[in-house]
XYZ file of C-alpha atoms in Angstrom:
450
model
C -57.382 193.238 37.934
C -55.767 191.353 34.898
C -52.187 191.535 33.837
C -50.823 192.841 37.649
C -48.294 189.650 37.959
C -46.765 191.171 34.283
C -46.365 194.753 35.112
C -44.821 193.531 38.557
C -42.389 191.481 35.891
C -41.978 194.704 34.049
C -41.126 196.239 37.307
C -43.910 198.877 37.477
C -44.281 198.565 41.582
C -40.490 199.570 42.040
C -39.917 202.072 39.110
C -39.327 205.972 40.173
C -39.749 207.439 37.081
C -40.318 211.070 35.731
C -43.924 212.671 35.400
C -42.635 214.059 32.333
C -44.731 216.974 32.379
C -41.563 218.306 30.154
C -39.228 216.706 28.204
C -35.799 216.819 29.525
C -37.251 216.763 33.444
C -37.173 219.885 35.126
C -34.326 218.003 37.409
C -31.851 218.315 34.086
C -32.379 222.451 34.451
C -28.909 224.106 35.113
C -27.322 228.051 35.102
C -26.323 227.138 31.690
C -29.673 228.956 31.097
C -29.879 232.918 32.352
C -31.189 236.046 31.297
C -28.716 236.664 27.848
C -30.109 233.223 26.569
C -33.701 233.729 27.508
C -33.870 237.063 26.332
C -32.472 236.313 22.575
C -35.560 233.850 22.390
C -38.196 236.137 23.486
C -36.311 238.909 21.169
C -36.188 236.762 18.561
C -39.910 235.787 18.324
C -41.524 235.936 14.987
C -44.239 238.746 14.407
C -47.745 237.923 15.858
C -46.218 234.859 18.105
C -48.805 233.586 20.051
C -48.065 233.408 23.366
C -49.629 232.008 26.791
C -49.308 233.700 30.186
C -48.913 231.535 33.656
C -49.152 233.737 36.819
C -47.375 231.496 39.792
C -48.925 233.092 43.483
C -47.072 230.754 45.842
C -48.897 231.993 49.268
C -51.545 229.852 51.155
C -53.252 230.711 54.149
C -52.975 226.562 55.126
C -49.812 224.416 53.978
C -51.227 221.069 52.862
C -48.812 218.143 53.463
C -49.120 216.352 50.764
C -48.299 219.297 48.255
C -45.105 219.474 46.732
C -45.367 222.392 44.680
C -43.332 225.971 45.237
C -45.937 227.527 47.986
C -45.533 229.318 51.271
C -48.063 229.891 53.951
C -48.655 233.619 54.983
C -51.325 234.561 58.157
C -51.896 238.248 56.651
C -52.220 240.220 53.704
C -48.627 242.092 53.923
C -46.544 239.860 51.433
C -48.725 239.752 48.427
C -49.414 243.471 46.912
C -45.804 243.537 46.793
C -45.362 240.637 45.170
C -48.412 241.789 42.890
C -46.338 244.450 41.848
C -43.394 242.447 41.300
C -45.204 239.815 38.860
C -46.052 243.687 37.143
C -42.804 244.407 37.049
C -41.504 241.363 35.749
C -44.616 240.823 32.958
C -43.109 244.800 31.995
C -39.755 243.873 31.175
C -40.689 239.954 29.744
C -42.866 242.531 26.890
C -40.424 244.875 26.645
C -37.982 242.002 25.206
C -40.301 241.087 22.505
C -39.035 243.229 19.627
C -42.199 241.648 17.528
C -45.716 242.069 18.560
C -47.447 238.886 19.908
C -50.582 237.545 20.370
C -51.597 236.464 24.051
C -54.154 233.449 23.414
C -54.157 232.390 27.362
C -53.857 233.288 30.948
C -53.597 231.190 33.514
C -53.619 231.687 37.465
C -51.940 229.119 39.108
C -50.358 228.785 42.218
C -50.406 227.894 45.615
C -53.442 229.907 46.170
C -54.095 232.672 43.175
C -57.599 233.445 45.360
C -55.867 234.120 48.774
C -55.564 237.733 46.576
C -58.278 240.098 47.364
C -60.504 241.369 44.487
C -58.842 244.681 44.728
C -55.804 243.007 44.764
C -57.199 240.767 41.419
C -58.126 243.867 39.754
C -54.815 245.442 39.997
C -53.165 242.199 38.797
C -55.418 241.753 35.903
C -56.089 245.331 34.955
C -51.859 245.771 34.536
C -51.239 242.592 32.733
C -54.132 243.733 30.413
C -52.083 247.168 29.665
C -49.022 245.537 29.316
C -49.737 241.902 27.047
C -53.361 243.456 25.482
C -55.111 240.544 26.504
C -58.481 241.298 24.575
C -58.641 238.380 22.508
C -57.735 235.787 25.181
C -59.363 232.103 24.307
C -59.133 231.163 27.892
C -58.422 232.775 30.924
C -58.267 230.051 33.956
C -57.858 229.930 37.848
C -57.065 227.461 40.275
C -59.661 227.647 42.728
C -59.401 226.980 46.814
C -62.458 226.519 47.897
C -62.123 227.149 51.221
C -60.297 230.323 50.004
C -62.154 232.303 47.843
C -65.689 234.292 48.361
C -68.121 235.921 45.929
C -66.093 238.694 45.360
C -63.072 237.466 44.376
C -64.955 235.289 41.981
C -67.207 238.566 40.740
C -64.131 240.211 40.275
C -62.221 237.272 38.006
C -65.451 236.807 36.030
C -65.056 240.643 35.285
C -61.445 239.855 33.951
C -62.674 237.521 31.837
C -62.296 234.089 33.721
C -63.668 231.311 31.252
C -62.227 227.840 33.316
C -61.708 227.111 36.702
C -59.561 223.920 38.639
C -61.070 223.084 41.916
C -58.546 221.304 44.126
C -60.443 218.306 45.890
C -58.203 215.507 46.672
C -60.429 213.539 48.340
C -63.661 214.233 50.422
C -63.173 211.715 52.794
C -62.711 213.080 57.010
C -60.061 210.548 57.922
C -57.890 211.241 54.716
C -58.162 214.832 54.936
C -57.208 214.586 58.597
C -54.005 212.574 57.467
C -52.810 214.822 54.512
C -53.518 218.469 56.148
C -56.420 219.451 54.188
C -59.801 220.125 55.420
C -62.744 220.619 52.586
C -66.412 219.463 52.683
C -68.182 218.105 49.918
C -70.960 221.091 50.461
C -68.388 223.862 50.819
C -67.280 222.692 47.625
C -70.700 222.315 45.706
C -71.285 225.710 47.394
C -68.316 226.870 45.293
C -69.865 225.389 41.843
C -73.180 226.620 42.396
C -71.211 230.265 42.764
C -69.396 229.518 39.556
C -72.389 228.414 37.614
C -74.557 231.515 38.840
C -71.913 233.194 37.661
C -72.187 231.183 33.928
C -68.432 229.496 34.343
C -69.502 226.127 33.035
C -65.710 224.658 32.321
C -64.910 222.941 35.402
C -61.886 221.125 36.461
C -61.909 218.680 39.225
C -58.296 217.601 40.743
C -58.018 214.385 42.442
C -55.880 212.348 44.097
C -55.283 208.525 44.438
C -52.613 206.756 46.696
C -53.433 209.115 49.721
C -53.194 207.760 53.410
C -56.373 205.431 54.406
C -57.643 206.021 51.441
C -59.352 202.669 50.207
C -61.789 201.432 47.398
C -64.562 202.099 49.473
C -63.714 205.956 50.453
C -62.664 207.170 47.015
C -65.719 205.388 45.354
C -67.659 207.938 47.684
C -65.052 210.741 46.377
C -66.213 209.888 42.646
C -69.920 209.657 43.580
C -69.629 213.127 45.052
C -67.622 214.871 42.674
C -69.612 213.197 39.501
C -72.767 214.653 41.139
C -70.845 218.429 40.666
C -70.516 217.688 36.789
C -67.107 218.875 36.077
C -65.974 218.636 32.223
C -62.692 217.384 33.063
C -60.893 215.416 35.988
C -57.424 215.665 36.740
C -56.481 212.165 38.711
C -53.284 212.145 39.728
C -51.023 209.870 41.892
C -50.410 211.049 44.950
C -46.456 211.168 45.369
C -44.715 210.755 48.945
C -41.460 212.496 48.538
C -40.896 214.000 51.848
C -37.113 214.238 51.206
C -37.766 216.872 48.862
C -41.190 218.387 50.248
C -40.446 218.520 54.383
C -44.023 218.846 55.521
C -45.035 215.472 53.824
C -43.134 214.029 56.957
C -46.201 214.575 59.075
C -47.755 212.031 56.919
C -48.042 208.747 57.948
C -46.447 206.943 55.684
C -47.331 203.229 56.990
C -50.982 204.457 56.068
C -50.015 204.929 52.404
C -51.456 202.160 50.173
C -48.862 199.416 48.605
C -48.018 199.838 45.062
C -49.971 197.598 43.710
C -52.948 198.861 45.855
C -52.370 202.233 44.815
C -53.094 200.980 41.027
C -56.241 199.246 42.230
C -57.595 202.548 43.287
C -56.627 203.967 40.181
C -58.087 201.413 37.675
C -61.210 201.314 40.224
C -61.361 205.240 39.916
C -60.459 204.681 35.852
C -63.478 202.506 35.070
C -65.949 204.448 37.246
C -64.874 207.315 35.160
C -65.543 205.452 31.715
C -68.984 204.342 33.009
C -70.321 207.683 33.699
C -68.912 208.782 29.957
C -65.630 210.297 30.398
C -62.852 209.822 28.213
C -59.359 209.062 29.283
C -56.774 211.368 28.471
C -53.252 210.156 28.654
C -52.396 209.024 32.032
C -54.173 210.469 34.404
C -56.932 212.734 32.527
C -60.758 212.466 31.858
C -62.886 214.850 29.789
C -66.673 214.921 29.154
C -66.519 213.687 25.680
C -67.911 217.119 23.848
C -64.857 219.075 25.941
C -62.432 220.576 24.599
C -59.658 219.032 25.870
C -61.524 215.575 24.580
C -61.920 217.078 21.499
C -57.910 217.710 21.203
C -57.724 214.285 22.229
C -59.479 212.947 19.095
C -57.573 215.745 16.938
C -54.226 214.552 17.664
C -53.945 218.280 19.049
C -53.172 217.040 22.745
C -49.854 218.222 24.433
C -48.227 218.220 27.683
C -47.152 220.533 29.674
C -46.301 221.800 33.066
C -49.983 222.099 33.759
C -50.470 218.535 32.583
C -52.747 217.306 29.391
C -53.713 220.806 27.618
C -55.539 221.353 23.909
C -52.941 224.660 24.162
C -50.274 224.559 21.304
C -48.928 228.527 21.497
C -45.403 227.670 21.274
C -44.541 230.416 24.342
C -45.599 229.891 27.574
C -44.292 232.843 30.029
C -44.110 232.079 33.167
C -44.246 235.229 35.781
C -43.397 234.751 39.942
C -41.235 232.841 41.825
C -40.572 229.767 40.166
C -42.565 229.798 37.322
C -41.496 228.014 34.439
C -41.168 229.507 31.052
C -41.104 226.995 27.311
C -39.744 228.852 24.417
C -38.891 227.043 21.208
C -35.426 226.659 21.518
C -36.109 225.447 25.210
C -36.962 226.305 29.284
C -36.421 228.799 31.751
C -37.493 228.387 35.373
C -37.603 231.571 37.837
C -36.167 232.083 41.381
C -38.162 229.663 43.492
C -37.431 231.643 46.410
C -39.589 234.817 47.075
C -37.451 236.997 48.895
C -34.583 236.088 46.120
C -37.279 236.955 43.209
C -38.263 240.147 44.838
C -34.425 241.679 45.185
C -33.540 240.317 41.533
C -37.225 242.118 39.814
C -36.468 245.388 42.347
C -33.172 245.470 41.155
C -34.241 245.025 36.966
C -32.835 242.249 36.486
C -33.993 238.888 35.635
C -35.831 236.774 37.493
C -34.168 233.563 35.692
C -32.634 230.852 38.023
C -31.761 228.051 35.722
C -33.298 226.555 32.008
C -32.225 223.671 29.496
C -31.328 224.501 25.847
C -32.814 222.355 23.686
C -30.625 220.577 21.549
C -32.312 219.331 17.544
C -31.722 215.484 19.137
C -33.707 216.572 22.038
C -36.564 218.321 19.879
C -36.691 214.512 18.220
C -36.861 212.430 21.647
C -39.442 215.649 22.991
C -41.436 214.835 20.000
C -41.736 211.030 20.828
C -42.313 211.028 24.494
C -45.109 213.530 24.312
C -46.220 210.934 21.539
C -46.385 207.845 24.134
C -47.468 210.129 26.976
C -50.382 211.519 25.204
C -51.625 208.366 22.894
C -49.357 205.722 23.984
C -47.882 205.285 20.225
C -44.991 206.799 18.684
C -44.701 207.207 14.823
C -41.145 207.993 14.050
C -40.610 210.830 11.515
C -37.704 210.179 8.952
C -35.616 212.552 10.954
C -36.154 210.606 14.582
C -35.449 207.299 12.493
C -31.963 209.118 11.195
C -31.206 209.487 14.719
C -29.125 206.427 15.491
C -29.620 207.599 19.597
C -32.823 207.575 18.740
C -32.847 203.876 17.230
C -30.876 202.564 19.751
C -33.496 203.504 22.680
C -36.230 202.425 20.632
C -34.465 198.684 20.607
C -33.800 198.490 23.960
C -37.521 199.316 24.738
C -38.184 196.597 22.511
C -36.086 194.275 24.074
C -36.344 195.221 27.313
C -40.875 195.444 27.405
C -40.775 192.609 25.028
C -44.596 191.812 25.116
C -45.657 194.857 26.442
C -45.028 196.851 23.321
C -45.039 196.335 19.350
C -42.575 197.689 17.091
C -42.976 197.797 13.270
C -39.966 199.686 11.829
C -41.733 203.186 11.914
C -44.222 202.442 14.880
C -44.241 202.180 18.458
C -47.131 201.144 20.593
C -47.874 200.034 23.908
C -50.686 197.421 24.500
C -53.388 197.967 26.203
C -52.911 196.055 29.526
C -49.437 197.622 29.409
C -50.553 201.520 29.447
C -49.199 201.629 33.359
C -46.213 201.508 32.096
C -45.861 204.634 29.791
C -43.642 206.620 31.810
C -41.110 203.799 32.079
C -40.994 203.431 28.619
C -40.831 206.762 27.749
C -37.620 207.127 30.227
C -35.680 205.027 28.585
C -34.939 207.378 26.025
C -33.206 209.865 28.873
C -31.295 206.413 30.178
C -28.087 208.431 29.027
C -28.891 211.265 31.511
C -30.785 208.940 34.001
C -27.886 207.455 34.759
C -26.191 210.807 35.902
C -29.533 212.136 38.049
C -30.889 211.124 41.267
C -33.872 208.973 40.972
C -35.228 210.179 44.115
C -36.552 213.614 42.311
C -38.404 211.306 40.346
C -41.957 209.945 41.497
C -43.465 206.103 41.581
C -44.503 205.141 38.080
C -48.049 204.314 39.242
């Protein structure tokens, strides 16, 4: 692979970086943000505001290691209609803050495990947030799918609801990694799962990957792509695996001597990057690939793509509300993330108050640097508007990026861009407009920058 000696001079194999799924980092959240300051946004919403729902169901019958995410395992049923009727609860009183009436335009199941719920248990979740948002005239209404978690009627029952897109959580198909990260999935269980979804006419399917896993090699993920290209999905979601086992406990049972070396976990990722661009997929951001006639591609070519907590998305409804423990809310004028903890969650929705745990007010400075690193992390080019070049903070960063990438960017007054060999290094480049704030956070919530 060309270039490797200068992003190893640009100091790519040591970074720890942000994902920047968000700009400021979920890690700059504080209590500065409750439920006063979240409920004067949603209050103050404009008439017809469209909106998108995320429903977080943390449970999973199996904790993988590698995940990081907010999840909890659970061997029975008994924790999740209550917490069904909590998300209910809380969905109630997030509506009944809306003086205005909005527009829901998507719905998204995420989780954990959103099909460890039964399909009565689906129903009742989908029937109430119908009666309470009106969700009728939904675009898209997606689910992340277990596969070795979900059965036909679970899936009936969604495609009642109105489920249009699915995410299938693969990793990696290979026995030995599986073994090593806690997750055990067969490539037919999983086409099994497709067939299901096709029979049932869901045709919008996301694949999630993952590179940088332990004993994973060139050899073993090639037969990963071959497998999961045979499925057909419209998009894949590659991501880097990220060993962070001070923050995420059961990643310790991970060897981490098996983990690949920096610079071999970018070899599996350009490896996995041109196999995807043979076979016709077109790379999205970082870590994205779409099926050319999808719509996420076709966002791409819009200059309609965003970022968000869900990664790469063609959704641009400036209010996401986030329901469950954890879930993260965007409003205009900034973030709100829920009680992470489910016990906490369920006292604070019992009790009517808000779920709210902590948020970050946007500031009009950070509206301007939001603006540019979704720019970079999205097309990897930044054109400044004549407000973000009236920001002298703003300036500043963009001339130390200059001086500090030197040939790995170009910089004509208005412009930035990063070349081509130099893509790798997006997220590094894009942090050095939080260096003020970088300086007072702990670099160990952040994640390698390959």
């Amino acid at each position: 692979m060309k270039h490797v000696s200068d992003l190893r001079r640009h100091g790519l194999f040591d970074a720890k970086v942000p994902r920047f799924t968000s700009y400021p980092p979920a890690n700059w959240f504080s209590d500065a943000v409750g439920e006063e300051c979240v409920r004067t946004w949603q209050s103050t919403a404009p008439e017809d505001a469209e909106i998108s729902l995320y429903v977080h169901i943390p449970f999973c019958r199996r904790l993988c290691w590698f995940c990081a995410c907010r999840t909890q395992g659970t061997r029975n049923d008994a924790p999740l209609a209550p917490y069904v009727e909590r998300i209910l609860a809380e969905a109630q009183s997030a509506r009944d803050s809306f003086a205005n009436r909005v527009r829901p335009r998507r719905l998204h199941l995420g989780g954990g495990t959103p099909t460890i719920l039964s399909s009565s248990l689906l129903d009742r979740l989908l029937t109430g947030l119908n009666d309470i948002w009106e969700l009728d005239q939904l675009e898209e209404f997606s689910v992340e799918v277990d596969p070795t978690d979900v059965g036909s009627k679970r899936l009936a029952m969604l495609k009642k609801h109105g489920m249009s897109r699915v995410s299938l959580g693969i990793q990696d198909f290979d026995p030995q990694v599986q073994k090593a990260i806690g997750r055990h999935q067969s490539r037919d269980l999983t086409a099994n799962v497709v067939e299901q979804l096709r029979g049932l006419d869901i045709n919008a399917l996301n694949f999630d990957l993952l590179y940088g896993l332990p004993f994973q090699t060139e050899k073993t993920l090639s037969a990963t792509l071959e497998a999961a290209l045979e499925m057909d999905p419209g998009r894949i979601a590659l991501f880097g695996y990220a060993h962070v086992p001070w923050m995420s406990k059961r990643q310790s049972l991970i060897p981490s001597d098996a983990l690949p070396k920096p610079e071999q976990r970018l070899a599996l990722f350009d490896l996995a990057r041109r196999t995807l661009l043979g076979q016709g997929y077109v790379q999205i951001g970082i870590d994205h690939f779409a099926r050319p006639d999808d719509a996420l591609a076709q966002a791409y070519f819009d200059k309609r793509l965003t970022r968000s907590f869900q990664g790469y998305t063609d959704d641009r409804a400036p209010y996401l509300i986030g329901l469950g423990a954890s879930a993260i809310s965007t409003y205009p004028q900034g973030f709100a993330q829920n009680i992470p903890v489910t016990g906490k969650y369920a006292a604070q929705v019992e009790a009517g108050q808000s779920a709210v745990w902590r948020g970050y007010e946007l500031s009009d400075t950070d509206h301007l640097k939001a603006d540019l690193v979704e720019q970079l992390m999205c097309y990897h080019t930044a054109t400044l508007s004549d407000a973000q070049l009236a920001e002298q903070i703003i300036l500043t960063a963009i001339l130390h990026i200059v001086e500090r990438f030197g040939d790995a960017v170009t910089w004509n007054g208005r412009t930035l861009s990063i070349v081509r060999w130099a893509h790798p290094l997006v997220r590094m480049i894009a942090g050095t407009l939080t260096t003020d704030q970088n300086e007072k956070s702990d670099d160990r919530t952040y994640s390698a920058a390959i």
